[in-house]
Amino acid sequence: VPLTGVILTRMDGDARGGAALSMRAVTGKPIKFAGMGEKLDAIEPFHPKRVAGRILGMGDVVSLVERAAESIDAEESERMAARLQKGQFDMNDLRSQLAQMRKMGGLGALAGMIPGMKKAQAAMNNSGMDDRILLRMDAMITSMTPKERARPELLNAKRKIRVAKGSGVTVQDVNKLLKMHQEMQSAMKRLKKMGGLKGMLGMLGKGGPGGGMAGIGNAIGGKDMGDMMGKMGGSLPGLPGGPNLPPGFENLLKKK
């Protein structure tokens, strides 16, 4: 059967760029699809310019926006918008943000799509950090009671031990999660002081605070990772801490 094209797998990283060139040179056939994960729904059309941009550290904003459009639920965005306007951000909100990051491909994939984040992506790989960290965070939040998720300040030493045992982590991990939540909550309060989402809209293009993503970075990779992910926050649709608002937020404001 004559070949009409090539499908490359394991393209969720940049290391397969050489393989793409080799397959094209040897077969003379175009690369039509790329596997970006382990399941069939992770197969997507191959875009050579986008892959080249990621390899060169120029990012892939088009793919980032496409993933955001596919992953972000409009109703959830409106619910989050209403809470952010009030400066509210509890563990349930944090859990939603972490789930959204996983849907969009995880930390490493997102870092590779954002211009200037090549070093951050390399740091994640060198530190052995992967999306299992996001799953562990989700497990910790799941181990909390509904009241604890709504009011994390209720978590005293005894409760932290229970959450740690229930999620298979250490108390130190629970403390890191709580610190991350505090930093993200502080970012939400700053948003409220700026006049809610309308105030944030005024910061578009001016480089807003990266407190939300910085909190995640500090919790899982220390200050250096926090600094890099603080920059990352301003480019991730749907994540707090940067100048760009989640899709649908501007439309929500127009309704009022």
XYZ file of C-alpha atoms in Angstrom:
256
model
C 0.000 0.000 0.000
C 1.607 3.289 -1.048
C 2.151 5.894 1.660
C 0.140 9.111 1.482
C 1.369 10.709 4.683
C 2.964 10.201 8.081
C 1.601 10.237 11.632
C 4.170 11.028 14.337
C 3.503 9.983 17.928
C 4.837 11.316 21.240
C 4.918 14.861 19.909
C 3.868 16.386 23.239
C 7.501 17.474 23.640
C 9.974 19.192 21.302
C 12.498 16.345 21.061
C 10.778 14.810 18.025
C 11.565 17.714 15.726
C 14.503 15.816 14.246
C 12.324 12.766 13.662
C 9.849 14.916 11.754
C 12.597 16.190 9.452
C 13.993 12.681 8.947
C 10.625 11.116 8.095
C 9.886 13.869 5.619
C 13.305 13.499 3.960
C 13.229 9.681 3.763
C 9.628 9.147 2.641
C 9.066 12.349 0.719
C 5.556 12.353 2.166
C 3.964 15.079 4.289
C 3.456 14.674 8.011
C -0.304 14.959 8.387
C -1.035 14.170 12.020
C 0.764 14.186 15.360
C -0.018 12.308 18.554
C 0.164 14.722 21.503
C -0.670 12.167 24.206
C -1.376 8.523 24.939
C -5.029 8.350 23.809
C -6.697 8.467 20.401
C -8.340 11.809 21.113
C -4.842 13.304 21.441
C -4.202 12.999 17.687
C -4.350 16.371 15.952
C -3.327 17.897 12.600
C 0.405 18.530 12.244
C 1.372 22.193 11.864
C 5.091 22.491 10.980
C 5.323 26.230 11.682
C 3.863 25.777 15.161
C 6.253 22.941 16.006
C 9.195 24.988 14.727
C 8.079 27.910 16.892
C 8.023 25.736 20.018
C 11.459 24.267 19.269
C 12.938 27.743 18.743
C 11.368 29.056 21.953
C 8.976 31.324 20.058
C 5.913 29.593 21.483
C 2.685 28.577 19.793
C 0.008 31.041 20.817
C -2.452 29.851 18.155
C -2.515 26.317 19.568
C -2.763 27.739 23.081
C -5.860 29.741 22.183
C -7.377 26.749 20.377
C -6.882 24.521 23.408
C -8.358 27.159 25.670
C -11.436 27.450 23.459
C -11.903 23.672 23.537
C -11.241 23.248 27.259
C -12.883 26.213 28.974
C -16.556 25.855 29.825
C -18.520 29.079 29.277
C -20.792 28.558 32.284
C -17.828 27.798 34.528
C -16.083 30.955 33.284
C -19.142 33.038 34.160
C -19.362 31.467 37.615
C -15.678 32.145 38.192
C -16.070 35.703 36.892
C -18.770 36.450 39.452
C -16.593 35.102 42.276
C -13.494 36.984 41.123
C -15.446 40.233 41.063
C -16.121 39.677 44.763
C -12.500 38.759 45.482
C -13.484 35.181 46.342
C -11.224 32.210 45.650
C -11.513 28.984 47.673
C -10.132 25.465 47.269
C -12.969 24.491 44.935
C -11.930 27.320 42.616
C -8.296 26.239 42.800
C -9.309 22.693 41.949
C -11.185 23.963 38.891
C -8.092 25.877 37.767
C -5.864 22.807 38.144
C -8.348 20.662 36.197
C -8.416 23.283 33.455
C -4.623 23.214 33.217
C -4.689 19.427 32.808
C -7.321 19.678 30.064
C -5.128 22.152 28.207
C -2.196 19.731 28.198
C -0.519 20.260 31.553
C 2.271 22.538 32.730
C 4.970 21.399 30.299
C 2.772 21.605 27.211
C 1.472 25.054 28.170
C 4.976 26.372 28.847
C 6.071 25.207 25.394
C 3.288 27.207 23.747
C 4.085 30.518 25.424
C 6.773 32.736 23.853
C 9.844 33.108 26.053
C 8.981 30.139 28.274
C 11.569 27.722 26.852
C 13.701 28.016 30.011
C 10.701 27.359 32.217
C 9.880 24.232 30.244
C 13.493 23.043 30.517
C 13.478 23.722 34.259
C 10.330 21.613 34.638
C 11.943 18.738 32.748
C 15.228 18.974 34.675
C 13.453 18.993 38.033
C 11.461 15.904 37.100
C 8.234 17.861 37.501
C 5.270 16.471 35.593
C 1.495 16.592 35.677
C 1.349 14.026 38.467
C 1.955 17.018 40.724
C -1.353 18.491 39.572
C -3.052 15.168 40.312
C -1.545 15.086 43.814
C -2.845 18.597 44.445
C -6.276 17.483 43.302
C -6.065 14.459 45.631
C -5.254 16.730 48.581
C -8.243 18.969 47.867
C -10.472 15.906 47.446
C -9.363 14.674 50.888
C -10.690 17.868 52.483
C -14.244 18.192 53.750
C -16.640 20.577 51.951
C -16.232 23.063 54.820
C -12.426 22.887 54.609
C -12.497 23.531 50.869
C -14.690 26.574 51.399
C -12.645 27.781 54.398
C -9.031 26.507 54.195
C -8.181 28.434 57.378
C -9.964 25.639 59.280
C -7.086 23.297 58.476
C -5.183 22.997 61.762
C -2.306 20.579 62.396
C -4.593 17.611 63.088
C -6.679 18.205 59.966
C -3.552 18.596 57.825
C -2.322 15.191 58.998
C -5.672 13.659 58.024
C -5.582 15.282 54.565
C -1.977 14.152 54.033
C -2.777 10.538 54.938
C -5.922 10.543 52.826
C -4.095 11.748 49.717
C -0.826 9.851 50.191
C 1.386 12.918 50.609
C 3.273 14.619 53.439
C 2.074 17.416 55.701
C 4.727 19.591 54.051
C 2.983 19.039 50.703
C -0.318 20.115 52.254
C 1.351 23.261 53.614
C 2.726 24.055 50.148
C -0.742 23.694 48.672
C -2.214 26.006 51.303
C 0.516 28.580 50.692
C -0.165 28.420 46.968
C -3.862 28.988 47.611
C -3.074 31.979 49.831
C -0.949 33.570 47.110
C -3.644 33.031 44.495
C -6.307 34.332 46.869
C -4.198 37.450 47.435
C -4.074 37.934 43.667
C -7.872 37.770 43.589
C -8.144 40.380 46.348
C -5.823 42.685 44.409
C -8.117 42.189 41.431
C -11.087 43.324 43.524
C -9.207 46.439 44.703
C -8.480 47.345 41.082
C -12.220 47.511 40.471
C -12.935 43.881 39.660
C -12.686 42.612 36.113
C -13.168 46.075 34.631
C -10.049 47.186 36.466
C -8.189 44.198 35.128
C -9.332 45.024 31.603
C -7.587 48.371 31.979
C -4.324 46.521 32.511
C -4.442 44.650 29.213
C -1.116 45.054 27.472
C 0.515 46.568 30.574
C 1.764 43.357 32.176
C -0.418 42.638 35.178
C 0.660 40.859 38.334
C 1.512 37.161 37.981
C 0.558 36.171 41.500
C -1.686 33.264 40.550
C 0.727 31.203 38.497
C 3.662 32.315 40.649
C 1.896 30.685 43.576
C 1.772 27.376 41.739
C 5.444 27.676 40.778
C 6.564 28.475 44.316
C 4.625 25.513 45.664
C 6.079 22.926 43.322
C 9.468 24.259 42.266
C 10.702 27.013 44.562
C 11.206 30.732 43.986
C 12.919 30.426 40.585
C 10.053 28.353 39.240
C 7.619 30.786 40.827
C 9.222 33.742 39.044
C 9.062 31.982 35.685
C 5.484 30.819 36.135
C 4.486 34.285 37.290
C 5.370 35.436 33.779
C 3.498 32.440 32.434
C 0.309 33.449 34.230
C -0.213 36.517 32.088
C -0.481 34.374 28.983
C -2.733 31.558 30.130
C -6.403 32.084 29.328
C -8.576 31.251 32.295
C -5.839 31.362 34.928
C -5.611 34.136 37.517
C -2.641 36.398 37.970
C -2.012 37.831 34.521
C -3.365 40.593 32.308
C -5.270 38.284 29.966
C -8.775 37.320 31.092
C -10.432 33.949 30.467
C -12.503 33.712 27.295
C -16.007 35.034 27.851
C -15.077 37.458 30.639
C -15.273 40.511 28.386
C -18.692 39.394 27.101
C -19.838 38.884 30.672
C -18.962 42.469 31.491
C -20.898 43.718 28.481
C -24.039 42.014 29.759
C -24.099 44.201 32.878
